Structures are given as structure tokens and as C-alpha cells.
């Protein structure tokens, strides 16, 4: 027996660390991982109006059964009467039923188990710029990105602001600003999501470019939240040859009404003036340059025939 023990000790000395221990350590996530971690909070599931609960009283089938919570948050217990279970968890409701049976002297030592078969109000409402808006159940810990993914993700018209309104705090909505980088987006979306919340994804802002440009129209402000004059002109395929660049205007809606601002478009295009950031609802107007018309009679023309009319287009300085 001692020879086998000595042989076993020699084998351990020859192979100091087994591979099993090394594999177990490799499965443990590194403490300095560069991936952001989203810690979703698990909220207790509370009974609300419309839920279907199953009550099981030990060794008393006459007091057991399935009950629907009415609009006042009560259930009608056999022999014991009405009991308010709204805003209680299943475990709390079971204790409340046991106390009710003791007070009414129906059972001396009741043991009750409550199971919620249907949750009617444990969902989160997703609205706005998601592909599949609706109500999604929240029966466990989930982050905001999980719910948006369940709704099919964002639409191309989605803005950068996501508003979360808790049912218990309707006057204190929480705003979340979307990030452009995946890591920053995950960290910024690490917010508390509760059953009954309402999540609204905003629509992206829009800027209009009208006038003498290649492609006038409205252009969305992407999720980075910045659209400048140069970018708007690029989206509009640039100014035409007949555009009056020195007369460009920015029409902006303010609390006091519309406001017209001069835009040095020629200097911005030639990098002689700083680029300007546009806001949601701005209208960038590039007017058409005035055409000068002159009559230039030829050296000799026949009587009764109209003289040719020449149009001079404005020349742009080099």
C-alpha cells in the first residue's frame, strides 16, 4: 500500500497542475475585460388587477382554486371573503391569506401557496421609432437594449433620445441619449427598467434645404446629433451655378416666431468662415441669383425682325 502512495506522490510531482484546474480558470471571465457589463435589476413581480392567481391551501381543496383579481385589486376567497392582494408578491399574498384564514377562524394552522398564472400588467410598452412597437412582457431582469431588440431594433428615422417613464413616477421621465460607439451605447443604456414602464424612441430631427441647389428636400439629423451647413449642402448635392451664395439665409423657428439669419455660405464653402450647426426644423434657403438681361442689336438686321435678346449669368469670383 505504501508503494502505491509513493507512486501516486511521484506522479503528482511530475505533473504539478492538472488540466482540469487550468480549464476551469480559463472559463472564469477576466476581471479587466474591456467589454462593458450591463447589470439589469430584477424587480419583484407584483399582483395587479386582471391577474389570474391559483391558491392552494394544504389539505383543504374546498378553499383552493383559481381566482381573478378584480379591478379594485381584490380576490374573493371561499368562506373568508374579499382580500386585497394588489401590489403584493405571490409570497406576500400567501401570508396575507393565511392571516385571513386565522382571523376568520376557518383554519387553525393554514399553509397557503399562491401561484400567479397570468400577469396582465407586467409588460413594458415600447413606442416611437422601433420596428415593432407594442407591449412586451418583463418577467425577469432585462436591460433597455434587450427590449429594443425584441421590438426589432430602431428604424432609420430614430432619433438620439429615448425617454423612459415609470408607472409609479409619471411626472419624472428619464431621458437616455444614444451613443455612436457600441461601448458607450451599452453603458448609456444601463438604466433601471421596471414592469409597467413606457419607453418612447424619439424621431430624428429634420433640416430642410430649399432654393437653387441640386436636390432640395428634407434631411434627417442622424443619431450623432450634428448636421452642419456643409453636410446639409452635400446632402442637397451642392449649389447650382446660378445660386446666390452671398444671399443664403437660415430660417429658424423660435419661441418668438420665425427668425431669419444670414449665412455666409460662400465663405463657409471656401473655408473662410466656421461651419454652422443646424437644429431640428431649420430651413436653409439658397436663392437664385438675379439674371441681367441686355439688348444687343447686331451690326445689320432686316426691318421687321426682332433683335436677339442676350441673358448674362452672374459670374462667380475665383
XYZ file of C-alpha atoms in Angstrom:
318
model
C 0.000 0.000 0.000
C 2.876 2.380 0.797
C 4.396 1.677 -2.632
C 1.153 2.860 -4.352
C 1.107 6.017 -2.211
C 4.715 6.774 -3.111
C 3.957 6.170 -6.808
C 0.952 8.493 -6.642
C 3.098 11.193 -4.998
C 5.692 10.900 -7.773
C 3.012 11.306 -10.426
C 1.726 14.487 -8.752
C 5.276 15.817 -8.627
C 5.853 15.091 -12.307
C 2.590 16.763 -13.356
C 2.104 19.636 -10.897
C -1.197 21.191 -12.178
C -3.921 19.128 -13.753
C -5.535 20.333 -16.921
C -8.935 20.444 -15.265
C -7.890 23.288 -12.997
C -6.428 25.206 -15.919
C -9.626 24.831 -17.950
C -11.737 25.984 -15.022
C -9.650 29.118 -14.646
C -9.941 29.826 -18.382
C -13.735 29.752 -18.147
C -13.729 32.468 -15.474
C -14.210 35.937 -17.055
C -11.238 38.231 -16.701
C -11.557 40.993 -14.167
C -10.109 43.553 -16.573
C -12.337 42.692 -19.519
C -12.808 45.563 -21.945
C -16.448 44.654 -22.622
C -18.966 46.771 -20.694
C -21.271 44.873 -18.368
C -24.966 45.739 -18.128
C -26.389 44.934 -14.704
C -30.137 44.669 -15.181
C -32.144 44.963 -11.990
C -34.688 42.250 -11.211
C -37.848 43.773 -9.772
C -40.332 41.672 -7.781
C -43.415 40.713 -9.743
C -46.420 42.261 -8.053
C -50.026 41.186 -8.375
C -52.249 43.695 -10.141
C -55.813 43.995 -11.350
C -56.645 41.427 -14.018
C -54.064 38.839 -12.954
C -55.086 35.199 -12.594
C -53.829 33.548 -9.398
C -54.057 29.964 -8.189
C -54.469 29.430 -4.443
C -53.536 26.069 -2.949
C -54.471 25.525 0.721
C -52.736 22.451 2.122
C -55.109 19.546 2.748
C -58.157 21.768 2.079
C -59.247 21.538 -1.561
C -62.522 23.371 -0.845
C -60.572 26.588 -0.144
C -58.276 26.167 -3.133
C -58.861 27.265 -6.702
C -58.120 29.829 -9.426
C -59.194 33.397 -8.802
C -59.103 36.524 -10.943
C -58.052 39.808 -9.338
C -60.837 42.342 -9.822
C -60.457 45.987 -10.853
C -60.059 47.034 -7.207
C -57.172 44.609 -6.612
C -59.227 42.125 -4.538
C -59.838 38.399 -4.708
C -62.902 36.619 -3.307
C -61.745 33.827 -1.006
C -64.159 30.954 -0.324
C -65.719 31.386 3.143
C -63.198 34.127 4.074
C -64.486 36.919 1.816
C -62.616 39.614 -0.103
C -58.913 40.220 0.354
C -56.775 42.951 -1.210
C -53.698 41.463 -2.876
C -52.809 44.301 -5.273
C -49.144 45.402 -5.166
C -48.224 42.188 -3.318
C -45.877 39.471 -4.454
C -47.088 35.865 -4.566
C -45.326 35.101 -1.289
C -46.819 38.149 0.437
C -50.278 37.234 -0.811
C -49.886 33.712 0.598
C -49.045 35.107 4.049
C -51.991 37.515 3.848
C -54.373 34.637 3.036
C -53.025 32.608 5.964
C -53.640 35.522 8.336
C -57.113 35.984 6.864
C -57.989 32.325 7.473
C -56.702 32.583 11.053
C -58.671 35.756 11.818
C -61.867 34.301 10.456
C -61.209 31.110 12.493
C -61.591 28.959 9.390
C -58.333 27.011 9.865
C -56.118 26.719 12.925
C -52.818 26.168 11.085
C -53.230 27.132 7.401
C -50.476 26.640 4.828
C -51.121 28.511 1.583
C -49.270 28.587 -1.735
C -50.066 31.297 -4.295
C -49.047 30.960 -7.940
C -49.647 33.705 -10.494
C -50.792 32.033 -13.707
C -51.279 35.180 -15.796
C -49.638 38.564 -15.415
C -51.757 41.167 -17.176
C -49.757 44.289 -16.280
C -46.125 43.106 -16.077
C -45.264 44.391 -19.522
C -43.267 47.284 -20.930
C -44.770 49.489 -23.637
C -42.425 50.404 -26.497
C -43.472 53.296 -28.722
C -41.889 55.577 -31.257
C -39.234 54.752 -33.797
C -38.922 50.981 -33.307
C -39.815 48.470 -35.982
C -42.416 46.596 -33.929
C -43.959 48.838 -31.251
C -46.154 47.166 -28.671
C -46.268 45.688 -25.168
C -43.527 43.241 -24.223
C -43.516 41.138 -21.019
C -40.917 41.855 -18.369
C -40.883 38.783 -16.128
C -37.173 38.886 -15.379
C -34.163 41.192 -15.395
C -33.710 42.805 -18.807
C -31.811 45.850 -19.983
C -33.128 48.534 -22.284
C -31.264 47.157 -25.296
C -32.900 43.753 -24.736
C -36.368 45.248 -25.047
C -35.460 47.355 -28.085
C -34.011 44.253 -29.735
C -37.254 42.385 -29.007
C -39.083 45.194 -30.828
C -36.959 44.661 -33.938
C -34.487 47.454 -33.276
C -34.554 51.086 -34.318
C -35.979 52.432 -37.550
C -33.778 54.562 -39.842
C -35.708 57.637 -38.650
C -34.903 57.031 -34.968
C -33.500 59.955 -33.039
C -30.853 60.011 -30.349
C -33.185 60.432 -27.349
C -35.023 57.569 -25.610
C -37.490 58.509 -22.868
C -38.423 56.066 -20.085
C -41.460 56.799 -17.906
C -42.011 54.680 -14.804
C -45.575 53.837 -13.879
C -45.043 54.922 -10.283
C -43.365 58.213 -11.348
C -45.248 59.512 -14.398
C -44.065 63.083 -13.858
C -40.358 62.204 -13.747
C -39.380 60.672 -17.091
C -35.813 59.534 -17.612
C -34.011 60.553 -20.800
C -31.295 58.384 -22.316
C -29.044 59.736 -25.040
C -27.848 57.176 -27.532
C -24.120 56.842 -28.138
C -22.475 56.415 -31.501
C -19.921 53.835 -30.313
C -21.066 50.336 -29.239
C -19.303 50.517 -25.860
C -20.688 53.942 -24.977
C -24.141 52.913 -26.147
C -24.166 49.879 -23.861
C -23.111 51.887 -20.843
C -25.598 54.677 -21.500
C -28.436 52.185 -21.840
C -27.707 50.675 -18.420
C -30.887 52.106 -16.854
C -33.479 50.712 -14.496
C -36.394 49.091 -16.359
C -39.474 48.222 -14.304
C -42.715 46.424 -15.151
C -45.271 48.884 -16.460
C -42.724 51.317 -17.886
C -43.296 53.198 -21.122
C -40.335 53.582 -23.480
C -40.545 56.093 -26.323
C -37.856 56.325 -29.014
C -37.817 59.823 -30.458
C -37.942 60.710 -34.126
C -34.801 62.163 -35.661
C -34.739 65.878 -36.326
C -35.049 67.144 -39.879
C -33.426 70.035 -41.710
C -34.768 71.441 -44.972
C -32.585 72.748 -47.793
C -34.525 74.677 -50.419
C -33.714 77.000 -53.256
C -31.170 76.790 -56.037
C -29.482 73.505 -55.095
C -29.059 70.215 -56.884
C -31.523 68.222 -54.746
C -33.721 70.283 -52.444
C -35.566 68.457 -49.673
C -35.576 67.459 -46.031
C -32.643 65.611 -44.472
C -32.591 63.720 -41.184
C -30.258 64.582 -38.342
C -28.552 61.278 -37.666
C -28.086 59.761 -34.192
C -24.809 61.605 -33.652
C -26.945 64.707 -33.289
C -24.967 67.010 -35.614
C -25.808 68.331 -39.058
C -23.869 71.337 -40.268
C -24.323 73.663 -43.217
C -21.606 71.906 -45.203
C -23.121 68.473 -44.606
C -26.580 69.721 -45.498
C -25.247 71.208 -48.736
C -23.508 67.938 -49.529
C -26.770 66.038 -48.985
C -28.506 68.531 -51.269
C -25.839 67.866 -53.953
C -24.366 71.350 -53.659
C -25.468 74.715 -55.041
C -26.255 75.287 -58.693
C -24.253 77.606 -60.886
C -26.948 80.263 -60.676
C -27.182 80.244 -56.861
C -26.644 83.472 -54.942
C -24.286 82.188 -52.271
C -23.900 85.575 -50.584
C -27.670 85.811 -50.021
C -28.206 82.463 -48.284
C -30.473 82.572 -45.243
C -31.272 80.327 -42.316
C -34.906 80.358 -41.195
C -35.269 79.122 -37.627
C -38.404 78.715 -35.534
C -38.051 80.263 -32.075
C -40.413 80.939 -29.195
C -40.997 84.442 -30.564
C -41.682 83.240 -34.112
C -39.568 82.747 -37.199
C -36.133 84.277 -37.280
C -34.007 84.877 -40.384
C -30.253 84.612 -40.029
C -27.680 85.431 -42.688
C -25.419 82.536 -43.627
C -22.034 83.336 -45.240
C -22.317 80.330 -47.483
C -19.622 81.404 -49.930
C -17.106 81.851 -47.119
C -18.124 78.554 -45.498
C -17.646 76.693 -48.769
C -14.237 78.314 -49.251
C -13.236 77.568 -45.622
C -13.018 81.253 -44.749
C -15.780 81.096 -42.133
C -16.607 78.473 -39.480
C -19.226 75.885 -40.294
C -22.576 76.311 -38.546
C -24.590 73.617 -36.774
C -28.213 73.280 -37.812
C -31.076 72.467 -35.461
C -34.261 70.475 -35.871
C -36.719 72.320 -38.106
C -34.182 74.718 -39.650
C -34.695 75.826 -43.245
C -31.585 76.655 -45.260
C -32.602 78.818 -48.220
C -30.252 79.476 -51.145
C -31.912 81.939 -53.519
C -31.496 82.192 -57.246
C -29.172 84.946 -58.434
C -30.732 87.825 -60.357
C -30.266 87.428 -64.099
C -29.227 90.528 -66.009
C -30.808 90.931 -69.426
C -29.479 93.273 -72.110
C -30.479 94.049 -75.644
C -27.605 93.715 -78.099
C -28.530 94.635 -81.630
C -26.414 93.115 -84.368
C -24.492 95.226 -86.834
C -27.060 94.626 -89.552
C -30.540 93.209 -89.325
C -33.610 93.318 -91.515
C -36.534 95.586 -90.714
C -39.462 93.843 -89.097
C -37.370 91.159 -87.419
C -36.885 91.160 -83.619
C -33.427 91.836 -82.351
C -31.810 88.993 -80.341
C -32.001 89.115 -76.549
C -28.975 88.039 -74.523
C -29.003 86.810 -70.917
C -25.911 87.236 -68.804
C -25.460 84.796 -65.932
C -23.658 86.172 -62.883
C -20.034 85.212 -62.748
C -18.625 83.673 -59.636
C -15.366 85.087 -58.436
C -12.478 82.708 -58.492
